[in-house]
Amino acid sequence: MSNALSILRISNLKKSYGKNTILHGATLSLHQGEIIVLIGPSGGGKSTLLQCINCLAMPEEGEIFLHDNRVDLQSAGELNELRQKVGMIFQDFNLFDHLTAVDNITVALRKVKKMSKKDALCRARRELDQVGLSDKASLYPAQLSGGQKQRVAIARALAMDPEVLLLDEPTSALDPELVGEVISVIKQLAGNGMTMIMATHQMSLISTLADRILFMENGSIVEQGTPQELLSSDMVSKTRGFCERLNEISPEDL
Amino acid sequence: MELSPFYQELLPSLNRGLIMTIALIVPSALGGVFIGIVAGTLRAYGNRITRSIGNFYAALFRGTPLVVQLFVLYFGLPNIGLYLSPYMAAVIGFILCSGAYQSEYIRGALLSIKRGQYHGAQALGFSFFQTIFWIIIPQAVRKAIHGCGNEIIYLIKYSSLAYIVTVMELTGEGKTIATEYFRFTEVFMIIGLYYLALVSCAVFILKRIENKLYIPGFGYNR
Ligand SMILES: Nc1ncnc2c1ncn2[C@@H]1O[C@H](COP(=O)(O)OP(=O)(O)OP(=O)(O)O)[C@@H](O)[C@H]1O
Ligand SMILES: [Mg+2]
């Protein structure tokens, strides 16, 4: 069932920690420009699934295909290649604390992409500009607000020219007044046609960006479909119940 | 003003001893930090075998008195045909002892780096060694520097133990004169001032290094 347009495909990924199976075989495929939103209760395995996709958590079973080429998960070289093509944005940013905003970006360009110092700097400045932070280039993470940190993290991931971006609750560690600036950067990415898989409980992202919603519970994808299918008022779905509860918490996000 | 014969003899000897003390401290401090980084990294990130070797080394040298280590190096090794000069025995002893303590500071600093830093690098395609070298170690150095500096200051003072393997350093030179003139209080107070001066120099240099490595978010705020 290989789709010519499939950019990333995972098949039957399984992950357990000790005796606990956290991911019971996840399968999904992602087309160019598609945006998949992962939702579900805490502990449902969303972060684990995202981390298995770029093997930050090594899945015990299953396969990953990039452009229908199977990635050999045992090969360090192929893994590094996969990780360069599949960028990741973390809930708590994970900026390198000892480097300035601009060096957070150049270090990866220089060490991983082997770019020259000058080219790397030029590229980094362009990416910072994109997220509206050119004036913060020489500040250290400790000197940035949460929203600014997350925007630097996004710039850093984009500088690697990823084909897919994985976002793990990119706004949930932020103060409410900072959420907006990150959301607008993500919307801008979506507008540019970036392919994404995003775990989020931000209704404004789910309702405006999602091409497909996956509902995860107890380590399995239990429902999936377009927002229209899952959220329409004549449909009884876990997704709809869940989103209604999200709305009760923060109705202004709709 | 003419100095009394006692001082005429004391000061040149102490100065000679001071030079020997510095000659002991500098290589011992550098060697200790180097061994500490190697052993600390192996203990934090090595496989089971290298980790056990590192742990055994640290346990051995932190678990036995330095005097005993020096005696073994100087008086014990000749039994198996290994002869070290007093100076070499002292420096090797200091490096090994200091390195064991330094490895503890380095290991602690490495382990205190948040897992997210490692994940962030891996997600960008850094290899394991690139991550350790470019991301983890630069941060660990900044976290370990206070502990490592403290150990170096301690080393300055325990360098006086070189005297027991007959290295004529500051304490040894002083003791000889003190015995000759039977003026222990004065001599040892002056020796104390010499050590105080040495430690002050070390504190000054360490502070300079700390300032040079300072990054917002690590350690104190300026
Ligand atoms: N490193 C780990 N070691 C052991 N158990 C883990 C580890 N990481 C996650 N788990 C467990 O896996 C389960 C799924 O966690 P995961 O973080 O993937 O959930 P999540 O859907 O992202 O939740 P949240 O919405 O709270 O972020 C949880 O029960 C968690 O305790
Ligand atoms: Mg999570």
Coordinates of C-alpha atoms and ligand atoms in Angstrom, one line a residue:
Chain A
M1 CA 0.0 0.0 0.0
S2 CA 2.7 2.5 -0.9
N3 CA 1.5 5.9 -1.7
A4 CA 3.6 7.9 -4.1
L5 CA 3.1 11.0 -2.1
S6 CA 3.8 9.5 1.3
I7 CA 6.7 11.4 2.8
L8 CA 6.9 9.6 6.1
R9 CA 5.3 6.3 7.1
I10 CA 5.5 4.4 10.3
S11 CA 4.3 0.9 10.6
N12 CA 3.4 -1.0 13.8
L13 CA 5.8 0.9 16.1
K14 CA 5.9 -0.6 19.6
K15 CA 7.6 0.7 22.7
S16 CA 7.8 -0.4 26.2
Y17 CA 9.6 0.8 29.3
G18 CA 10.4 -2.2 31.5
K19 CA 7.3 -4.3 31.7
N20 CA 4.9 -1.5 30.7
T21 CA 4.0 -1.4 27.0
I22 CA 3.5 2.3 26.3
L23 CA 2.9 2.1 22.5
H24 CA 0.9 -0.9 21.1
G25 CA 1.8 -0.8 17.5
A26 CA 1.2 2.6 15.9
T27 CA 0.8 2.9 12.2
L28 CA 0.3 6.1 10.2
S29 CA 1.4 7.7 7.0
L30 CA 1.9 11.3 6.2
H31 CA 1.6 13.1 2.9
Q32 CA 3.5 16.2 1.7
G33 CA 2.0 19.2 3.4
E34 CA -0.3 17.3 5.7
I35 CA -0.8 18.3 9.3
I36 CA -1.8 15.6 11.8
V37 CA -2.8 16.6 15.3
L38 CA -2.4 14.1 18.2
I39 CA -4.7 14.5 21.1
G40 CA -5.7 12.4 24.0
P41 CA -5.5 12.1 27.8
S42 CA -2.2 12.6 29.7
G43 CA -0.1 9.5 29.7
G44 CA -1.8 8.2 26.5
G45 CA 1.6 8.0 24.7
K46 CA 1.6 11.0 22.5
S47 CA 5.1 12.1 23.5
T48 CA 6.3 8.5 23.2
L49 CA 4.9 8.1 19.7
L50 CA 6.6 11.3 18.6
Q51 CA 9.9 10.3 20.2
C52 CA 9.7 6.9 18.5
I53 CA 9.3 8.5 15.1
N54 CA 12.7 10.1 15.2
C55 CA 14.0 7.4 17.5
L56 CA 14.8 9.6 20.5
A57 CA 13.1 6.6 22.1
M58 CA 14.1 3.5 20.2
P59 CA 11.0 1.5 19.3
E60 CA 11.4 -2.2 19.9
E61 CA 9.4 -3.2 16.9
G62 CA 8.1 -1.6 13.8
E63 CA 9.4 0.2 10.7
I64 CA 9.9 3.7 9.6
F65 CA 9.9 4.7 5.9
L66 CA 11.1 8.1 4.6
H67 CA 9.9 8.5 1.0
D68 CA 9.1 4.8 1.0
N69 CA 12.7 3.9 1.8
R70 CA 13.0 1.8 4.9
V71 CA 15.2 3.4 7.5
D72 CA 17.7 1.0 9.1
L73 CA 17.2 1.8 12.8
Q74 CA 20.4 -0.1 13.8
S75 CA 22.6 2.2 11.6
A76 CA 23.8 5.3 13.4
G77 CA 24.3 7.0 10.0
E78 CA 20.8 6.4 8.8
L79 CA 19.4 7.5 12.1
N80 CA 21.2 10.8 11.9
E81 CA 19.9 11.3 8.4
L82 CA 16.4 10.6 9.6
R83 CA 16.7 13.0 12.4
Q84 CA 18.0 15.8 10.1
K85 CA 15.0 15.3 7.9
V86 CA 12.5 15.0 10.7
G87 CA 12.8 18.0 13.0
M88 CA 11.5 18.1 16.5
I89 CA 10.1 20.8 18.8
F90 CA 9.9 20.0 22.4
Q91 CA 7.5 21.1 25.1
D92 CA 10.3 22.5 27.2
F93 CA 12.3 23.9 24.2
N94 CA 15.6 22.1 24.9
L95 CA 17.7 25.0 23.7
F96 CA 21.4 24.6 24.4
D97 CA 21.8 26.6 27.6
H98 CA 25.5 27.5 27.0
L99 CA 24.9 29.0 23.6
T100 CA 23.3 32.2 22.4
A101 CA 20.2 32.1 20.3
V102 CA 22.1 32.4 17.1
D103 CA 24.7 29.9 18.1
N104 CA 22.0 27.4 19.0
I105 CA 21.2 27.4 15.3
T106 CA 24.8 27.6 13.9
V107 CA 26.2 24.8 16.1
A108 CA 23.9 22.3 14.4
L109 CA 24.5 23.7 10.9
R110 CA 28.3 23.6 11.4
K111 CA 28.7 20.3 13.3
V112 CA 26.0 18.3 11.6
K113 CA 25.6 19.9 8.2
K114 CA 29.3 20.9 8.1
M115 CA 28.5 24.4 6.8
S116 CA 31.1 27.1 6.9
K117 CA 31.0 29.6 9.8
K118 CA 29.9 32.4 7.5
D119 CA 27.1 30.4 5.7
A120 CA 25.8 29.1 9.0
L121 CA 25.6 32.5 10.5
C122 CA 23.9 33.9 7.5
R123 CA 21.3 31.1 7.5
A124 CA 20.8 31.4 11.3
R125 CA 20.1 35.1 11.0
R126 CA 17.6 34.5 8.3
E127 CA 15.7 31.9 10.4
L128 CA 15.7 34.2 13.4
D129 CA 14.3 36.9 11.3
Q130 CA 11.5 34.5 10.2
V131 CA 10.4 34.1 13.8
G132 CA 10.8 37.8 14.5
L133 CA 13.8 37.5 16.8
S134 CA 16.7 39.1 14.9
D135 CA 17.2 41.5 17.8
K136 CA 17.6 38.7 20.3
A137 CA 20.4 36.8 18.4
S138 CA 23.1 37.3 21.0
L139 CA 21.0 36.5 24.1
Y140 CA 21.4 33.3 26.0
P141 CA 18.4 31.0 26.7
A142 CA 18.4 32.2 30.4
Q143 CA 17.7 35.7 29.1
L144 CA 14.8 34.8 26.8
S145 CA 11.1 34.4 27.7
G146 CA 9.4 31.1 27.2
G147 CA 7.8 32.2 24.0
Q148 CA 11.0 33.5 22.6
K149 CA 12.8 30.3 23.5
Q150 CA 10.3 28.2 21.7
R151 CA 10.6 30.5 18.6
V152 CA 14.4 30.1 18.7
A153 CA 13.8 26.3 18.9
I154 CA 11.6 26.4 15.9
A155 CA 14.1 28.5 14.0
R156 CA 16.8 26.0 14.9
A157 CA 14.8 23.1 13.6
L158 CA 13.9 24.9 10.4
A159 CA 17.5 25.8 9.7
M160 CA 18.2 22.1 9.2
D161 CA 15.7 22.1 6.2
P162 CA 13.5 19.3 7.7
E163 CA 10.8 17.7 5.5
V164 CA 8.7 16.9 8.5
L165 CA 8.3 18.7 11.8
L166 CA 7.3 16.9 15.0
L167 CA 5.9 19.2 17.7
D168 CA 5.3 17.9 21.2
E169 CA 2.9 20.3 23.0
P170 CA 4.8 23.3 21.8
T171 CA 2.7 25.8 23.8
S172 CA 1.9 24.0 27.0
A173 CA 4.9 25.1 29.0
L174 CA 4.1 28.8 28.2
D175 CA 2.4 31.4 30.1
P176 CA -1.0 32.2 28.6
E177 CA 0.0 35.6 27.2
L178 CA 3.0 34.0 25.4
V179 CA 1.1 31.3 23.7
G180 CA -0.1 33.6 20.9
E181 CA 3.3 34.4 19.5
V182 CA 4.2 30.7 19.2
I183 CA 0.9 29.8 17.7
S184 CA 1.3 32.5 15.0
V185 CA 4.7 31.1 14.1
I186 CA 3.3 27.6 13.8
K187 CA 0.4 29.0 11.6
Q188 CA 3.0 30.7 9.4
L189 CA 4.8 27.3 9.0
A190 CA 1.5 25.7 8.1
G191 CA 0.9 28.4 5.6
N192 CA 4.3 27.7 4.0
G193 CA 3.2 24.1 3.5
M194 CA 5.3 22.4 6.2
T195 CA 4.4 18.8 6.9
M196 CA 3.7 18.4 10.7
I197 CA 2.7 16.0 13.4
M198 CA 1.7 17.9 16.4
A199 CA 0.6 16.9 19.9
T200 CA -1.4 19.8 21.3
H201 CA -4.4 20.6 23.3
Q202 CA -4.6 24.1 21.9
M203 CA -8.1 24.2 20.4
S204 CA -7.1 27.1 18.0
L205 CA -4.4 24.9 16.5
I206 CA -6.6 21.8 16.3
S207 CA -9.6 23.5 14.7
T208 CA -7.7 25.7 12.2
L209 CA -4.7 23.5 11.2
A210 CA -5.5 19.8 11.5
D211 CA -6.0 17.9 8.3
R212 CA -6.4 14.8 10.4
I213 CA -6.9 14.2 14.1
L214 CA -5.5 11.1 15.9
F215 CA -6.9 10.4 19.3
M216 CA -4.5 8.4 21.5
E217 CA -5.4 6.5 24.6
N218 CA -3.5 3.9 26.5
G219 CA -0.8 3.7 23.9
S220 CA -3.1 3.1 20.9
I221 CA -4.6 5.3 18.2
V222 CA -8.3 4.8 19.0
E223 CA -9.9 7.2 16.6
Q224 CA -8.8 9.1 13.5
G225 CA -10.4 11.3 10.9
T226 CA -10.7 14.8 9.7
P227 CA -11.9 17.5 12.2
Q228 CA -15.2 17.7 10.3
E229 CA -15.8 14.0 10.7
L230 CA -14.7 13.7 14.4
L231 CA -16.1 17.0 15.7
S232 CA -19.4 17.3 13.8
S233 CA -22.3 17.6 16.2
D234 CA -24.1 14.5 15.0
M235 CA -21.1 12.3 15.7
V236 CA -20.4 10.5 19.0
S237 CA -16.7 10.3 19.3
K238 CA -14.1 10.3 22.1
T239 CA -12.4 13.1 20.2
R240 CA -15.5 15.3 20.3
G241 CA -16.0 14.6 24.0
F242 CA -12.4 15.4 24.7
C243 CA -12.4 18.6 22.7
E244 CA -15.6 19.8 24.4
R245 CA -13.9 19.4 27.7
L246 CA -10.9 21.3 26.4
N247 CA -13.3 24.1 25.4
E248 CA -14.8 24.2 28.8
I249 CA -11.4 24.9 30.2
S250 CA -10.4 27.5 27.7
P251 CA -13.4 28.6 25.6
E252 CA -11.6 31.7 24.4
D253 CA -9.2 29.6 22.3
L254 CA -11.9 28.5 19.8
Chain B
M1 CA 68.4 47.0 58.6
E2 CA 70.4 43.8 58.9
L3 CA 68.4 40.5 59.3
S4 CA 69.4 38.2 62.1
P5 CA 71.2 35.0 61.0
F6 CA 68.0 33.1 61.7
Y7 CA 66.1 35.0 59.1
Q8 CA 69.1 35.1 56.8
E9 CA 68.9 31.4 56.7
L10 CA 65.1 31.0 56.9
L11 CA 63.9 33.2 54.1
P12 CA 66.2 31.7 51.3
S13 CA 65.3 28.2 52.4
L14 CA 61.6 29.0 52.4
N15 CA 61.9 30.6 49.0
R16 CA 63.6 27.5 47.7
G17 CA 60.9 25.4 49.2
L18 CA 58.3 27.6 47.7
I19 CA 59.7 27.0 44.2
M20 CA 59.6 23.3 44.9
T21 CA 56.1 23.5 46.1
I22 CA 55.0 25.3 43.0
A23 CA 56.8 22.7 40.9
L24 CA 54.7 20.1 42.7
I25 CA 51.4 21.9 42.5
V26 CA 51.3 22.9 38.9
P27 CA 51.7 19.6 37.2
S28 CA 49.6 17.9 39.9
A29 CA 46.7 20.3 39.4
L30 CA 46.8 20.0 35.7
G31 CA 47.3 16.3 35.7
G32 CA 44.6 15.9 38.3
V33 CA 42.0 17.8 36.3
F34 CA 43.0 15.8 33.2
I35 CA 42.6 12.5 34.9
G36 CA 39.5 13.7 36.6
I37 CA 37.9 14.6 33.2
V38 CA 38.8 11.2 31.7
A39 CA 37.8 9.2 34.8
G40 CA 34.7 11.3 35.4
T41 CA 33.5 10.9 31.8
L42 CA 34.1 7.2 31.8
R43 CA 32.2 6.9 35.1
A44 CA 29.3 8.9 33.8
Y45 CA 29.0 7.6 30.2
G46 CA 31.2 4.6 29.9
N47 CA 30.0 1.0 29.4
R48 CA 29.9 -1.4 32.3
I49 CA 33.6 -2.3 32.2
T50 CA 35.0 1.3 31.9
R51 CA 32.5 2.4 34.5
S52 CA 33.7 -0.2 37.0
I53 CA 37.3 0.6 36.3
G54 CA 36.6 4.3 36.9
N55 CA 34.6 3.6 40.1
F56 CA 37.3 1.3 41.4
Y57 CA 40.0 3.9 40.8
A58 CA 37.9 6.6 42.6
A59 CA 37.0 4.3 45.5
L60 CA 40.7 3.3 46.0
F61 CA 42.2 6.7 45.9
R62 CA 39.4 8.5 47.8
G63 CA 39.3 5.6 50.3
T64 CA 42.9 5.4 51.4
P65 CA 45.0 8.2 53.1
L66 CA 47.2 10.1 50.8
V67 CA 50.2 9.4 53.1
V68 CA 49.7 5.7 52.5
Q69 CA 49.5 6.2 48.8
L70 CA 52.8 8.2 48.8
F71 CA 54.5 5.5 51.0
V72 CA 53.4 2.8 48.6
L73 CA 54.7 4.8 45.6
Y74 CA 58.0 5.7 47.1
F75 CA 58.9 2.9 49.5
G76 CA 56.7 0.1 48.1
L77 CA 57.2 0.1 44.4
P78 CA 61.0 -0.5 44.6
N79 CA 60.0 -4.0 45.9
I80 CA 58.7 -4.8 42.4
G81 CA 61.7 -3.1 40.8
L82 CA 60.1 0.3 40.1
Y83 CA 62.2 3.2 41.4
L84 CA 60.7 6.7 41.5
S85 CA 62.5 9.9 42.5
P86 CA 61.0 11.6 45.5
Y87 CA 59.6 14.3 43.2
M88 CA 58.1 11.9 40.8
A89 CA 56.6 9.8 43.5
A90 CA 55.0 12.9 45.0
V91 CA 53.6 14.3 41.7
I92 CA 52.2 10.9 40.7
G93 CA 50.6 10.4 44.1
F94 CA 49.1 13.9 44.0
I95 CA 47.8 13.5 40.4
L96 CA 46.2 10.2 41.2
C97 CA 44.6 11.4 44.4
S98 CA 43.5 14.7 43.1
G99 CA 42.2 13.0 39.9
A100 CA 40.0 10.8 42.0
Y101 CA 38.3 13.7 43.7
Q102 CA 38.1 15.7 40.4
S103 CA 36.4 12.8 38.7
E104 CA 33.7 13.0 41.3
Y105 CA 33.0 16.7 40.5
I106 CA 33.1 16.1 36.8
R107 CA 30.8 13.1 37.0
G108 CA 28.3 15.0 39.1
A109 CA 28.4 17.9 36.6
L110 CA 27.9 15.6 33.6
L111 CA 25.0 13.8 35.3
S112 CA 23.4 17.0 36.3
I113 CA 23.0 18.2 32.7
K114 CA 19.3 17.8 31.9
R115 CA 18.3 15.0 29.6
G116 CA 16.6 17.5 27.3
Q117 CA 20.0 18.9 26.3
Y118 CA 21.0 15.5 25.0
H119 CA 17.6 15.0 23.3
G120 CA 17.8 18.4 21.7
A121 CA 21.1 17.6 20.1
Q122 CA 20.1 14.1 19.0
A123 CA 17.0 15.4 17.4
L124 CA 19.1 17.7 15.2
G125 CA 21.2 14.8 14.0
F126 CA 24.2 15.1 16.3
S127 CA 26.1 11.9 16.8
F128 CA 26.8 10.6 20.4
F129 CA 30.3 12.0 20.5
Q130 CA 29.3 15.3 18.9
T131 CA 26.7 15.7 21.6
I132 CA 29.1 14.9 24.4
F133 CA 31.8 17.1 23.0
W134 CA 29.9 20.2 21.8
I135 CA 26.9 20.2 24.1
I136 CA 27.4 18.3 27.3
I137 CA 31.1 19.0 28.2
P138 CA 30.9 22.8 27.7
Q139 CA 28.1 22.9 30.2
A140 CA 29.6 20.4 32.6
V141 CA 32.8 22.4 32.7
R142 CA 30.9 25.4 33.9
K143 CA 29.1 23.4 36.5
A144 CA 32.2 21.6 37.7
I145 CA 34.5 24.6 37.9
H146 CA 33.7 25.5 41.5
G147 CA 34.3 22.0 42.8
C148 CA 37.4 21.5 40.8
G149 CA 38.8 24.9 42.0
N150 CA 38.2 23.8 45.5
E151 CA 40.1 20.6 45.0
I152 CA 43.0 22.5 43.6
I153 CA 43.1 24.7 46.7
Y154 CA 43.0 21.7 48.8
L155 CA 45.9 20.2 46.7
I156 CA 48.1 23.2 47.5
K157 CA 47.8 22.4 51.1
Y158 CA 48.2 18.7 51.0
S159 CA 51.3 19.2 48.8
S160 CA 53.1 19.6 52.1
L161 CA 52.9 15.8 52.5
A162 CA 55.6 15.5 49.8
Y163 CA 57.9 16.2 52.7
I164 CA 57.3 12.7 54.0
V165 CA 58.8 11.2 50.9
T166 CA 61.8 13.5 51.3
V167 CA 60.9 16.2 48.8
M168 CA 62.3 19.4 50.2
E169 CA 59.4 21.7 49.7
L170 CA 58.0 24.6 51.7
T171 CA 57.1 22.6 54.8
G172 CA 60.2 20.4 54.7
E173 CA 62.6 23.3 54.4
G174 CA 60.9 25.2 57.2
K175 CA 61.0 22.2 59.5
T176 CA 64.7 21.8 59.0
I177 CA 65.4 25.4 60.1
A178 CA 62.9 25.2 62.9
T179 CA 64.6 22.2 64.3
E180 CA 68.0 23.8 63.9
Y181 CA 67.1 27.0 65.8
F182 CA 64.3 25.5 67.9
R183 CA 61.9 28.3 66.8
F184 CA 58.9 26.3 65.7
T185 CA 56.1 28.9 66.3
E186 CA 57.7 31.6 64.2
V187 CA 58.8 29.3 61.4
F188 CA 55.4 27.6 61.0
M189 CA 53.5 30.9 61.2
I190 CA 55.6 32.2 58.3
I191 CA 55.1 29.0 56.4
G192 CA 51.4 29.5 57.0
L193 CA 51.6 33.0 55.4
Y194 CA 53.4 31.5 52.4
Y195 CA 50.5 29.0 51.9
L196 CA 48.0 31.8 52.4
A197 CA 49.7 33.7 49.6
L198 CA 49.8 30.7 47.3
V199 CA 46.1 30.0 47.9
S200 CA 45.2 33.6 47.3
C201 CA 47.0 33.5 44.0
A202 CA 45.1 30.3 43.1
V203 CA 41.8 31.9 44.1
F204 CA 42.6 34.9 41.9
I205 CA 43.5 32.8 38.9
L206 CA 40.4 30.6 39.4
K207 CA 38.2 33.6 39.6
R208 CA 39.6 34.9 36.3
I209 CA 38.8 31.6 34.6
E210 CA 35.4 31.6 36.1
N211 CA 34.7 35.1 34.8
K212 CA 36.0 34.1 31.4
L213 CA 33.7 31.1 31.2
Y214 CA 30.7 33.0 32.7
I215 CA 27.4 32.5 30.8
P216 CA 24.0 33.8 31.9
G217 CA 22.1 31.0 33.5
F218 CA 25.2 29.2 34.8
G219 CA 26.2 29.9 38.4
Y220 CA 26.0 33.4 39.9
N221 CA 24.6 36.5 38.3
R222 CA 26.7 39.5 37.6
Ligands
LIG1 N1 11.3 7.3 30.1 C1 10.2 6.6 30.5 N2 10.4 5.6 31.4 C2 9.3 5.0 31.9 N3 8.0 5.3 31.5 C3 7.8 6.3 30.7 C4 8.9 7.0 30.1 N4 8.4 8.0 29.3 C5 7.1 7.8 29.4 N5 6.7 6.8 30.2 C6 5.3 6.4 30.4 O1 4.7 6.3 29.2 C7 3.3 6.7 29.3 C8 3.0 7.6 28.2 O2 3.7 8.8 28.3 P1 3.7 9.9 27.3 O3 4.7 11.0 27.8 O4 4.0 9.4 26.0 O5 2.2 10.4 27.4 P2 1.6 11.7 26.7 O6 0.4 11.3 26.0 O7 2.6 12.5 26.0 O8 1.1 12.5 28.0 P3 1.1 14.1 28.3 O9 -0.1 14.7 27.7 O10 1.1 14.2 29.8 O11 2.4 14.7 27.7 C9 3.2 7.3 30.7 O12 2.4 6.3 31.4 C10 4.5 7.4 31.2 O13 4.6 7.2 32.6
MG2 MG 3.6 14.4 26.3

